[in-house]
Coordinates of C-alpha atoms and ligand atoms in Angstrom, one line a residue:
M1 CA 5.5 1.2 -29.1
T2 CA 5.3 -1.7 -31.6
A3 CA 7.3 -4.4 -30.0
R4 CA 9.4 -6.7 -32.1
S5 CA 7.6 -10.0 -32.7
S6 CA 9.3 -13.4 -33.3
I7 CA 8.2 -15.3 -36.4
L8 CA 9.0 -18.8 -37.5
V9 CA 8.9 -19.5 -41.3
A10 CA 8.6 -23.2 -42.1
D11 CA 8.9 -23.9 -45.8
D12 CA 10.9 -26.4 -47.8
E13 CA 11.6 -23.8 -50.5
R14 CA 14.8 -22.0 -49.6
G15 CA 13.9 -19.0 -51.7
I16 CA 10.7 -18.4 -49.7
R17 CA 12.6 -18.8 -46.5
E18 CA 15.1 -16.2 -47.6
L19 CA 12.5 -13.8 -49.0
L20 CA 10.4 -13.8 -45.8
T21 CA 13.5 -13.6 -43.6
W22 CA 14.4 -10.4 -45.4
E23 CA 11.0 -8.8 -45.6
L24 CA 9.9 -9.6 -42.1
G25 CA 13.3 -8.7 -40.7
A26 CA 13.0 -5.3 -42.5
Q27 CA 9.8 -4.8 -40.4
G28 CA 11.8 -5.2 -37.3
H29 CA 10.7 -8.8 -36.5
R30 CA 13.0 -11.6 -35.4
V31 CA 12.8 -14.3 -38.0
E32 CA 13.8 -18.0 -37.7
T33 CA 13.4 -20.6 -40.4
A34 CA 12.7 -24.3 -40.6
A35 CA 13.0 -26.5 -43.7
D36 CA 10.4 -29.0 -42.7
G37 CA 7.5 -29.7 -40.2
A38 CA 9.6 -31.7 -37.8
D39 CA 12.3 -29.0 -37.6
A40 CA 9.5 -26.4 -37.1
L41 CA 8.1 -28.3 -34.1
E42 CA 11.5 -28.7 -32.6
R43 CA 12.1 -25.0 -32.7
I44 CA 8.7 -24.2 -31.3
G45 CA 9.5 -26.5 -28.4
E46 CA 12.7 -24.6 -27.7
Q47 CA 11.6 -21.0 -28.2
D48 CA 8.6 -18.7 -27.9
F49 CA 7.2 -17.5 -31.3
D50 CA 4.3 -15.2 -31.9
V51 CA 3.5 -16.3 -35.5
L52 CA 4.3 -19.4 -37.5
I53 CA 4.1 -19.1 -41.3
S54 CA 3.9 -22.7 -42.5
D55 CA 3.8 -24.1 -45.9
V56 CA 0.9 -26.6 -46.4
R57 CA 3.0 -29.3 -48.0
M58 CA 6.4 -30.1 -46.4
P59 CA 8.5 -33.2 -46.1
K60 CA 8.1 -35.3 -42.9
L61 CA 5.0 -33.4 -41.5
D62 CA 2.5 -31.5 -43.6
G63 CA 0.7 -28.2 -42.6
V64 CA -2.3 -29.8 -40.9
E65 CA -0.1 -32.2 -38.9
V66 CA 2.1 -29.3 -37.9
L67 CA -1.0 -27.2 -37.0
R68 CA -2.4 -30.0 -34.7
A69 CA 1.0 -30.4 -33.0
V70 CA 1.4 -26.7 -32.5
R71 CA -2.0 -26.4 -30.9
K72 CA -0.9 -28.8 -28.2
L73 CA 2.7 -27.5 -27.9
A74 CA 2.2 -23.8 -28.0
P75 CA -1.6 -22.9 -28.3
D76 CA -0.9 -19.2 -28.3
I77 CA 1.0 -19.1 -31.6
E78 CA -0.9 -17.7 -34.5
V79 CA -0.4 -19.9 -37.6
V80 CA -0.6 -18.6 -41.1
I81 CA -0.8 -21.3 -43.8
A82 CA 0.9 -20.7 -47.2
T83 CA -0.7 -22.7 -49.9
G84 CA -0.6 -23.4 -53.7
F85 CA -3.6 -22.9 -56.0
A86 CA -4.6 -26.5 -56.0
E87 CA -4.6 -26.7 -52.2
V88 CA -7.1 -24.0 -51.2
E89 CA -9.6 -26.6 -49.9
Y90 CA -6.9 -28.0 -47.8
A91 CA -5.9 -24.5 -46.5
I92 CA -9.5 -23.9 -45.5
E93 CA -9.4 -27.1 -43.6
C94 CA -6.4 -25.7 -41.8
V95 CA -8.3 -22.5 -40.9
R96 CA -11.1 -24.7 -39.5
N97 CA -8.5 -26.4 -37.4
G98 CA -7.4 -23.2 -35.8
A99 CA -5.0 -21.5 -38.3
F100 CA -5.3 -17.8 -38.3
D101 CA -5.5 -17.3 -42.1
F102 CA -4.0 -18.6 -45.3
V103 CA -2.1 -16.9 -48.1
Q104 CA -1.9 -18.3 -51.7
K105 CA 1.4 -18.8 -53.4
P106 CA 2.9 -17.0 -55.2
F107 CA 1.9 -14.4 -52.7
H108 CA 2.3 -10.6 -52.8
V109 CA 4.6 -9.7 -50.0
A110 CA 2.4 -6.7 -49.0
E111 CA -0.6 -9.1 -48.6
L112 CA 1.5 -11.5 -46.5
L113 CA 2.8 -8.7 -44.3
A114 CA -0.7 -7.4 -43.7
I115 CA -1.9 -10.9 -42.6
V116 CA 1.1 -11.3 -40.3
A117 CA 0.5 -7.9 -38.8
R118 CA -3.1 -8.9 -38.1
A119 CA -2.0 -12.2 -36.7
I120 CA 0.4 -10.4 -34.3
E121 CA -2.3 -8.1 -33.2
R122 CA -4.7 -11.0 -32.6
R123 CA -2.1 -12.8 -30.5
R124 CA -1.5 -9.6 -28.5
L125 CA -5.3 -9.2 -27.9
R126 CA -5.8 -12.8 -27.0
R127 CA -3.0 -12.8 -24.5
T128 CA -4.2 -9.5 -23.2
A129 CA -7.8 -10.7 -22.8
G130 CA -6.6 -13.8 -21.1
L131 CA -4.5 -11.7 -18.8
Y132 CA -7.4 -9.3 -18.0
E133 CA -9.5 -12.4 -17.1
A134 CA -6.7 -13.9 -15.0
S135 CA -6.0 -10.7 -13.1
R136 CA -9.6 -10.1 -12.5
V137 CA -10.0 -13.6 -10.9
I138 CA -6.9 -13.2 -8.8
L139 CA -7.1 -9.6 -7.7
D140 CA -10.8 -8.9 -7.5
G141 CA -12.4 -9.3 -4.1
Q142 CA -9.0 -10.1 -2.7
E143 CA -8.6 -9.6 1.0
A144 CA -6.4 -6.6 1.1
H145 CA -3.7 -7.9 3.3
R146 CA -3.2 -10.8 0.8
L147 CA -3.0 -8.4 -2.1
V148 CA 0.8 -8.2 -2.5
E149 CA 1.0 -12.0 -2.3
S150 CA -1.6 -12.3 -5.0
I151 CA 0.1 -9.7 -7.2
I152 CA 3.3 -11.8 -7.1
R153 CA 1.3 -14.9 -7.9
L154 CA -0.4 -13.2 -10.8
A155 CA 2.8 -11.7 -12.2
M156 CA 4.6 -15.1 -12.2
Q157 CA 1.6 -16.8 -13.8
A158 CA 1.0 -14.2 -16.4
M159 CA 4.6 -13.8 -17.4
D160 CA 5.5 -17.4 -17.2
A161 CA 8.2 -16.5 -14.6
D162 CA 9.5 -18.4 -11.7
D163 CA 10.2 -15.4 -9.5
A164 CA 8.7 -11.9 -9.0
C165 CA 9.1 -9.2 -6.5
L166 CA 7.0 -6.1 -5.7
M167 CA 8.8 -3.0 -4.3
L168 CA 6.9 -0.1 -2.8
P169 CA 8.0 3.4 -1.8
D170 CA 9.2 3.6 1.8
S171 CA 9.2 6.6 4.0
D172 CA 12.7 7.7 3.1
G173 CA 11.9 8.2 -0.6
G174 CA 13.4 4.8 -1.5
L175 CA 11.9 1.4 -2.2
Y176 CA 11.4 -1.6 0.1
V177 CA 10.4 -5.2 -0.9
A178 CA 6.7 -5.6 -0.1
H179 CA 6.7 -9.2 -1.3
S180 CA 8.9 -11.5 -3.1
H181 CA 8.5 -15.1 -4.2
T182 CA 12.0 -16.2 -3.4
L183 CA 13.5 -13.7 -0.9
S184 CA 13.1 -14.7 2.7
P185 CA 11.3 -12.3 5.0
E186 CA 14.7 -11.5 6.7
V187 CA 16.4 -10.6 3.4
R188 CA 13.3 -8.7 2.3
G189 CA 13.4 -6.6 5.5
D190 CA 17.0 -5.8 4.9
T191 CA 16.6 -4.9 1.2
R192 CA 16.3 -1.2 0.6
V193 CA 16.9 0.6 -2.7
K194 CA 17.3 4.4 -3.1
L195 CA 15.9 6.1 -6.2
G196 CA 18.5 5.8 -9.0
E197 CA 20.2 2.9 -7.3
R198 CA 20.4 -0.7 -8.6
I199 CA 17.9 -1.6 -11.3
A200 CA 14.6 -1.0 -9.5
G201 CA 15.8 2.4 -8.3
R202 CA 16.8 3.4 -11.8
V203 CA 13.5 2.2 -13.3
A204 CA 11.6 4.1 -10.6
E205 CA 13.6 7.2 -11.3
V206 CA 13.4 7.1 -15.1
G207 CA 9.9 5.8 -15.2
T208 CA 10.3 3.5 -18.2
P209 CA 10.3 -0.4 -18.1
L210 CA 13.4 -2.4 -18.7
V211 CA 14.0 -5.8 -20.3
I212 CA 17.2 -7.5 -19.2
P213 CA 17.3 -10.5 -21.6
S214 CA 20.4 -12.3 -20.3
G215 CA 20.9 -11.3 -16.8
L216 CA 22.8 -8.3 -15.3
G217 CA 26.2 -9.8 -15.7
A218 CA 25.9 -10.0 -19.5
D219 CA 24.4 -6.6 -20.0
P220 CA 26.8 -3.7 -20.7
R221 CA 24.2 -1.1 -19.5
F222 CA 24.7 -2.4 -16.0
A223 CA 28.4 -3.1 -16.0
D224 CA 28.7 -1.0 -12.8
L225 CA 26.3 -3.3 -10.9
T226 CA 27.3 -6.6 -9.2
S227 CA 25.1 -9.6 -9.8
D228 CA 24.8 -12.9 -8.0
G229 CA 24.0 -14.6 -11.3
R230 CA 20.7 -16.0 -10.0
V231 CA 18.5 -14.2 -12.4
R232 CA 18.7 -15.4 -16.0
S233 CA 16.4 -12.8 -17.5
S234 CA 14.0 -10.1 -16.2
I235 CA 11.5 -7.4 -16.8
V236 CA 11.5 -4.4 -14.4
Y237 CA 8.3 -2.4 -14.6
P238 CA 7.6 1.0 -12.9
L239 CA 4.1 1.4 -11.5
A240 CA 3.1 5.1 -11.4
V241 CA 0.1 7.3 -11.5
G242 CA 1.3 10.5 -13.3
A243 CA 4.4 11.6 -11.4
R244 CA 3.5 9.6 -8.3
L245 CA 5.5 6.4 -8.0
V246 CA 3.3 3.6 -6.6
G247 CA 5.9 0.8 -6.9
V248 CA 8.2 -1.3 -9.1
L249 CA 7.5 -4.8 -10.3
C250 CA 10.4 -7.1 -11.0
I251 CA 9.6 -10.3 -12.9
N252 CA 12.4 -12.8 -13.2
R253 CA 13.1 -16.1 -14.9
L254 CA 15.7 -18.0 -12.9
A255 CA 15.6 -21.5 -14.5
P256 CA 18.6 -22.0 -16.9
A257 CA 16.4 -23.5 -19.6
A258 CA 13.8 -20.7 -19.4
R259 CA 13.3 -18.6 -22.5
P260 CA 14.8 -15.1 -22.1
F261 CA 12.4 -12.2 -21.9
R262 CA 12.4 -10.0 -24.9
D263 CA 11.0 -6.6 -25.9
A264 CA 7.8 -8.2 -27.2
D265 CA 7.0 -9.3 -23.7
L266 CA 6.7 -5.7 -22.6
D267 CA 3.2 -5.6 -24.2
R268 CA 2.0 -8.2 -21.9
A269 CA 3.9 -6.8 -18.9
S270 CA 2.3 -3.4 -19.6
V271 CA -1.2 -4.9 -19.3
L272 CA -0.2 -6.7 -16.2
A273 CA 1.3 -3.6 -14.7
A274 CA -1.9 -1.6 -15.4
Q275 CA -4.0 -4.3 -13.6
I276 CA -1.6 -4.3 -10.7
L277 CA -1.6 -0.6 -10.5
L278 CA -5.4 -0.6 -10.4
A279 CA -5.5 -3.1 -7.6
L280 CA -2.9 -1.1 -5.6
E281 CA -4.8 2.1 -6.1
N282 CA -8.1 0.5 -5.2
A283 CA -6.5 -0.7 -2.0
R284 CA -5.3 2.8 -1.3
L285 CA -8.8 4.1 -1.9
V286 CA -10.2 1.5 0.5
T287 CA -7.8 2.8 3.1
Q288 CA -9.1 6.4 2.6
V289 CA -12.7 5.2 2.7
A290 CA -11.9 3.1 5.8
A291 CA -10.4 6.3 7.3
S292 CA -13.5 8.3 6.8
E293 CA -15.8 5.4 7.7
R294 CA -13.8 4.8 10.8
L295 CA -14.1 8.4 11.6
A296 CA -17.7 8.5 10.7
S297 CA -18.6 5.5 12.9
L298 CA -16.4 6.9 15.7
G299 CA -18.2 10.2 15.2
L300 CA -21.6 8.7 15.3
L301 CA -20.8 6.8 18.4
A302 CA -19.2 9.8 20.0
A303 CA -22.2 12.0 19.2
G304 CA -24.6 9.4 20.8
V305 CA -22.5 8.9 23.9
A306 CA -21.7 12.6 24.2
H307 CA -25.4 13.4 24.2
E308 CA -26.2 10.8 26.8
I309 CA -23.5 12.0 29.1
N310 CA -23.9 15.7 28.6
N311 CA -27.3 16.0 30.3
P312 CA -26.6 14.1 33.6
N313 CA -23.2 15.8 33.7
G314 CA -24.8 19.2 33.3
C315 CA -26.9 18.3 36.3
I316 CA -23.8 17.3 38.3
L317 CA -22.1 20.6 37.4
L318 CA -25.2 22.6 38.3
N319 CA -25.5 20.9 41.7
H320 CA -21.8 21.2 42.2
S321 CA -21.8 24.9 41.9
F322 CA -24.9 25.1 44.1
L323 CA -23.1 23.0 46.8
A324 CA -19.8 24.8 46.3
E325 CA -21.6 28.1 46.9
S326 CA -23.5 26.7 49.9
L327 CA -20.4 25.3 51.4
S328 CA -18.5 28.5 51.0
R329 CA -21.4 30.3 52.9
F330 CA -21.3 27.5 55.5
G331 CA -17.6 28.3 55.8
S332 CA -18.5 31.5 57.7
V333 CA -20.7 29.5 60.1
A334 CA -17.7 27.1 60.6
S335 CA -15.3 29.9 61.4
T336 CA -17.8 31.3 64.0
L337 CA -17.9 27.9 65.6
E338 CA -14.1 27.7 65.5
T339 CA -13.9 31.1 67.2
E340 CA -16.3 29.8 69.9
R341 CA -13.9 27.0 70.4
R342 CA -11.1 29.3 70.9
S343 CA -13.1 31.1 73.6
E344 CA -13.6 27.7 75.3
S345 CA -17.4 28.1 75.4
Q346 CA -19.1 24.7 75.4
S347 CA -22.3 25.6 73.5
A348 CA -24.4 22.7 72.1
A349 CA -23.5 24.0 68.6
W350 CA -19.8 23.8 69.3
T351 CA -20.2 20.3 70.8
A352 CA -22.0 19.2 67.6
W353 CA -19.4 20.9 65.4
K354 CA -16.6 19.0 67.3
A355 CA -18.6 15.7 66.9
F356 CA -18.8 16.4 63.2
G357 CA -15.0 16.6 63.0
G358 CA -14.5 20.3 63.1
A359 CA -12.5 22.3 60.6
A360 CA -10.6 19.2 59.4
A361 CA -13.8 17.4 58.4
F362 CA -15.1 20.6 56.8
G363 CA -11.9 20.9 54.9
E364 CA -12.2 17.4 53.6
M365 CA -15.8 18.0 52.5
C366 CA -14.6 21.1 50.5
D367 CA -11.8 19.0 48.9
A368 CA -14.2 16.2 48.0
L369 CA -16.6 18.7 46.4
A370 CA -13.7 20.3 44.5
G371 CA -12.8 16.8 43.3
I372 CA -16.3 16.2 42.1
G373 CA -16.1 19.6 40.3
E374 CA -12.9 18.8 38.6
G375 CA -14.1 15.4 37.5
A376 CA -17.3 16.8 36.1
A377 CA -15.4 19.5 34.3
Q378 CA -13.1 16.9 32.8
I379 CA -16.2 15.0 31.6
R380 CA -17.5 18.2 30.1
D381 CA -14.2 18.7 28.2
I382 CA -14.2 15.1 27.0
V383 CA -17.8 15.4 25.8
H384 CA -16.8 18.6 24.1
D385 CA -14.0 16.7 22.3
M386 CA -16.3 13.9 21.3
R387 CA -18.8 16.3 19.9
A388 CA -16.1 18.2 18.1
L389 CA -15.0 15.0 16.5
S390 CA -18.4 14.2 15.2
R391 CA -19.6 17.7 14.3
P392 CA -20.1 17.9 10.5
Q393 CA -19.0 21.6 10.3
N394 CA -15.7 20.3 11.6
H395 CA -15.1 19.0 8.1
E396 CA -14.1 22.4 6.9
P397 CA -10.4 23.2 7.3
M398 CA -9.7 25.9 9.9
V399 CA -6.7 27.4 11.6
F400 CA -6.2 25.8 15.1
D401 CA -3.5 25.3 17.7
V402 CA -2.1 21.8 17.6
N403 CA -1.7 21.9 21.4
S404 CA -5.4 22.0 21.8
A405 CA -5.6 18.9 19.5
I406 CA -2.9 17.2 21.7
R407 CA -4.9 18.0 24.8
S408 CA -8.1 16.7 23.3
A409 CA -6.4 13.5 22.1
L410 CA -5.0 12.9 25.6
R411 CA -8.4 13.4 27.2
L412 CA -10.0 11.0 24.7
S413 CA -7.4 8.3 25.3
C414 CA -6.9 8.9 29.0
A415 CA -8.7 5.6 29.9
E416 CA -6.2 3.6 27.8
V417 CA -3.2 5.6 29.0
R418 CA -4.0 5.5 32.7
G419 CA -2.4 2.7 34.6
T420 CA 0.0 1.9 31.7
A421 CA 2.3 4.9 31.4
N422 CA 2.9 8.4 32.8
V423 CA 2.5 11.1 30.2
S424 CA 4.8 14.1 30.1
M425 CA 4.2 17.1 27.9
A426 CA 6.5 19.8 26.6
L427 CA 4.4 22.0 24.3
D428 CA 5.7 25.2 22.8
A429 CA 3.1 28.0 22.6
D430 CA 1.2 29.3 19.5
L431 CA 1.6 26.4 17.1
L432 CA -1.0 27.2 14.5
V433 CA -1.8 24.9 11.6
R434 CA -4.5 24.9 9.0
G435 CA -6.6 21.8 8.6
R436 CA -9.2 19.6 10.3
P437 CA -8.7 19.4 14.0
D438 CA -10.8 16.3 14.3
R439 CA -8.5 14.5 11.9
I440 CA -5.3 15.6 13.7
V441 CA -6.9 14.5 17.0
Q442 CA -7.7 11.2 15.4
V443 CA -4.0 10.8 14.4
L444 CA -2.8 11.6 17.9
V445 CA -5.3 9.3 19.6
N446 CA -4.0 6.6 17.3
L447 CA -0.4 7.3 18.2
L448 CA -1.2 7.3 21.9
V449 CA -3.2 4.1 21.8
N450 CA -0.4 2.4 19.8
A451 CA 2.2 3.5 22.4
V452 CA 0.0 2.2 25.2
Q453 CA -0.6 -1.1 23.4
A454 CA 3.1 -1.5 22.7
I455 CA 4.0 -0.9 26.3
A456 CA 1.2 -3.2 27.6
G457 CA 2.3 -5.8 25.1
A458 CA 5.9 -5.8 26.6
A459 CA 4.4 -6.6 30.0
D460 CA 7.8 -6.0 31.6
G461 CA 6.4 -4.7 34.9
R462 CA 8.6 -1.5 34.9
P463 CA 7.2 2.0 34.9
H464 CA 6.8 3.6 31.5
E465 CA 6.5 7.0 30.0
I466 CA 4.9 8.5 27.0
S467 CA 6.2 12.0 26.1
I468 CA 4.5 14.4 23.8
R469 CA 6.4 17.4 22.5
S470 CA 5.4 20.1 20.1
S471 CA 7.5 22.7 18.6
S472 CA 8.0 24.9 15.5
E473 CA 11.0 23.8 13.4
D474 CA 12.3 24.4 9.9
S475 CA 10.2 21.6 8.5
G476 CA 7.0 23.0 10.1
I477 CA 5.0 22.4 13.2
V478 CA 6.4 19.1 14.7
I479 CA 4.7 16.9 17.2
R480 CA 6.6 14.0 18.6
V481 CA 4.9 11.2 20.4
A482 CA 7.5 9.0 22.0
D483 CA 7.3 5.9 24.2
D484 CA 9.8 3.8 26.0
G485 CA 8.1 0.6 25.1
P486 CA 9.7 -2.3 23.1
G487 CA 10.2 -0.3 20.0
I488 CA 9.8 -1.6 16.4
R489 CA 11.9 -4.4 14.8
R490 CA 14.2 -3.2 12.1
E491 CA 12.5 -5.2 9.4
H492 CA 9.1 -3.8 10.4
L493 CA 10.2 -0.2 10.5
A494 CA 9.3 0.6 6.9
R495 CA 6.3 -1.6 6.9
V496 CA 4.3 -0.1 9.8
F497 CA 2.7 2.5 7.5
E498 CA 1.6 -0.2 5.1
M499 CA -2.1 -0.8 4.9
F500 CA -3.1 -3.9 6.9
F501 CA 0.4 -4.4 8.4
T502 CA -0.1 -5.4 12.0
T503 CA 1.8 -7.4 14.6
K504 CA -1.2 -7.5 16.9
D505 CA -3.8 -10.2 17.0
G506 CA -7.0 -10.0 15.0
T507 CA -9.0 -8.5 17.8
T508 CA -6.6 -5.7 18.7
G509 CA -5.0 -4.8 15.4
T510 CA -6.4 -3.9 12.0
G511 CA -3.1 -2.6 10.6
L512 CA -5.0 0.5 9.4
G513 CA -4.2 3.0 12.1
L514 CA -0.8 4.2 10.9
A515 CA -1.7 4.0 7.2
I516 CA -4.7 6.2 7.8
S517 CA -2.8 8.5 10.1
R518 CA -0.1 9.0 7.4
E519 CA -2.8 9.6 4.8
I520 CA -4.3 12.3 7.0
A521 CA -0.9 13.9 7.7
Q522 CA -0.1 14.0 4.0
S523 CA -3.5 15.3 3.0
H524 CA -2.7 18.2 5.4
G525 CA 0.6 18.8 3.4
G526 CA 2.6 17.2 6.2
D527 CA 3.9 13.8 7.0
L528 CA 4.1 11.1 9.6
T529 CA 7.4 9.2 10.2
V530 CA 8.8 7.0 12.8
E531 CA 12.2 6.6 14.5
S532 CA 12.8 3.5 16.6
T533 CA 15.4 1.1 17.7
E534 CA 14.2 -2.3 18.8
G535 CA 14.2 -2.4 22.6
H536 CA 14.4 1.4 23.0
G537 CA 10.9 2.7 22.3
A538 CA 9.4 4.4 19.3
T539 CA 9.0 8.1 18.4
F540 CA 6.4 9.0 15.9
V541 CA 6.9 12.4 14.3
L542 CA 3.9 14.3 12.9
T543 CA 4.9 17.3 10.8
L544 CA 2.3 19.8 9.7
P545 CA 2.9 23.0 7.7
A546 CA 2.5 26.1 9.9
A547 CA -0.7 28.1 9.0
A548 CA 0.4 30.8 6.6
G549 CA 1.4 33.9 8.4
C550 CA 1.3 32.5 11.9
G551 CA 3.8 30.5 13.8
E552 CA 6.2 30.3 10.9
R553 CA 9.9 30.8 11.4
Ligands
ADP601 P1 -2.5 -1.8 14.4 O1 -2.4 -0.9 15.6 O2 -4.0 -2.1 14.1 O3 -1.6 -3.0 14.4 P2 -1.2 0.4 13.1 O4 -1.2 0.7 11.6 O5 -1.7 1.4 14.0 O6 -2.1 -0.9 13.2 O7 0.2 -0.1 13.5 C1 0.9 -1.1 12.7 C2 2.0 -1.8 13.5 O8 3.0 -0.8 13.9 C3 1.5 -2.3 14.9 O9 0.9 -3.6 14.7 C4 2.9 -2.4 15.6 O10 3.6 -3.6 15.2 C5 3.6 -1.2 15.1 N1 3.6 -0.1 16.0 C6 2.8 1.0 15.9 N2 3.1 1.9 17.0 C7 4.1 1.3 17.7 C8 4.8 1.7 18.9 N3 4.5 2.8 19.5 N4 5.7 0.8 19.4 C9 6.0 -0.4 18.8 N5 5.3 -0.8 17.6 C10 4.4 0.0 17.1

């Protein structure tokens, strides 16, 4: 798209002013005129021009003086000097002083138009190059949790705006305010826009940027929308990768004296939007990498620990079965002794048996040994889960029962859960999904640990419960992990899946868990959502497509 440019023609000859107004206007440009140098500078002070075509000799201020003043006042403007034959030396002097080019009078219109076109292109490139540089400095190496703030800062700086706001997709298919320069966090939390609604929702739906030069109220396209009159002029830009909406950037000018945005500003906005999109996409990739790195380091750790535990536990299990078998054989000796007791004989064996504690003591020994057996079997299962989590062949998708993933996750997080909450489970049978069980276990461990941390954080001293339910529903295989902890504040609800959003301190929270978990759910063709009312716990709903041909309704 060739955006309209705005051009100021400063010439004391009326005929030239009229000719250029007509010719440049026919090219789609907005043209203003000034009859002398002082008038030209006044206009440049008031408005934003892309190109100034200035006569070299004018009353009040001549071309070089105008040029010097313009360099200070609006250094971005490209200046084209129009000169007579005798003044070529002088025109060259102007070029040395920063004019873009000069054209000799009487000029061929085509020649002048070509010079103007090149001047416009250079201005665009210069502004763009500056923008690339600025965005690189601001966005590169940015700590990710500061990214949205930096994006807003860059947008305002680059577009010479006094307000900006970044909206990102929320879990309901709408948009929420990720950051805004002027909206308070409370208002931000309350602001939600559905696709097709208000300006941001429309831009997100249609996918093309909008310039609103004089505010909503004055724009007949938006007669159906109410406006608080705060915004004088704005650009609303969709950020998308193909059909995937990444966000919407709103750039506003609020000050009454600010120059209104115009179509020509879209050029610059498009470069800005591309840079911001890149930064947001990079941050998303960082999350994915973090997800696999987290898994990899967890896997490595798990593999090491599992190996260390497995051998001594194998020894315990072996000795346990030996002892269990010996004890069961000793059981027949014990019943003989008990029979002796019944016949009231007082043999030395019976006396010793009684001193030992008789059948009651023997029963306790059997129970204790059974306890050891159960504990060792649990350790064996946990080790199995840890190994499964780290096994490379697990990276291939397979069909598995989500209930086994739930049980694994519970075993892996039992240390955290114990002492904080009771766990209740209601699992429907045969819930087969296709994917990576290690990843689904990772999501569930995450949800369980979050529930435990939320409950522990409330520290209200009352008993708590975490319930895990699995079922087959129309939407697919659904796993609900619910807790009766403090729940999630309304303004945080849409933000919990954002990367790096955490309400925990730096040592407990990274703000990555849910972002990674949702990424994993979505990469399985499913989703992870949350329902919560502050003060009444939180329910995380993991939906996964049923494995084709099995478990589908
Ligand atoms: P982190 O646990 O590192 O903070 P997460 O992405 O796992 O990162 O969670 C983000 C935020 O979501 C948490 O800081 C917390 O505010 C909120 N949250 C997650 N689970 C729960 C829950 N079960 N109850 C209340 N708040 C929760």
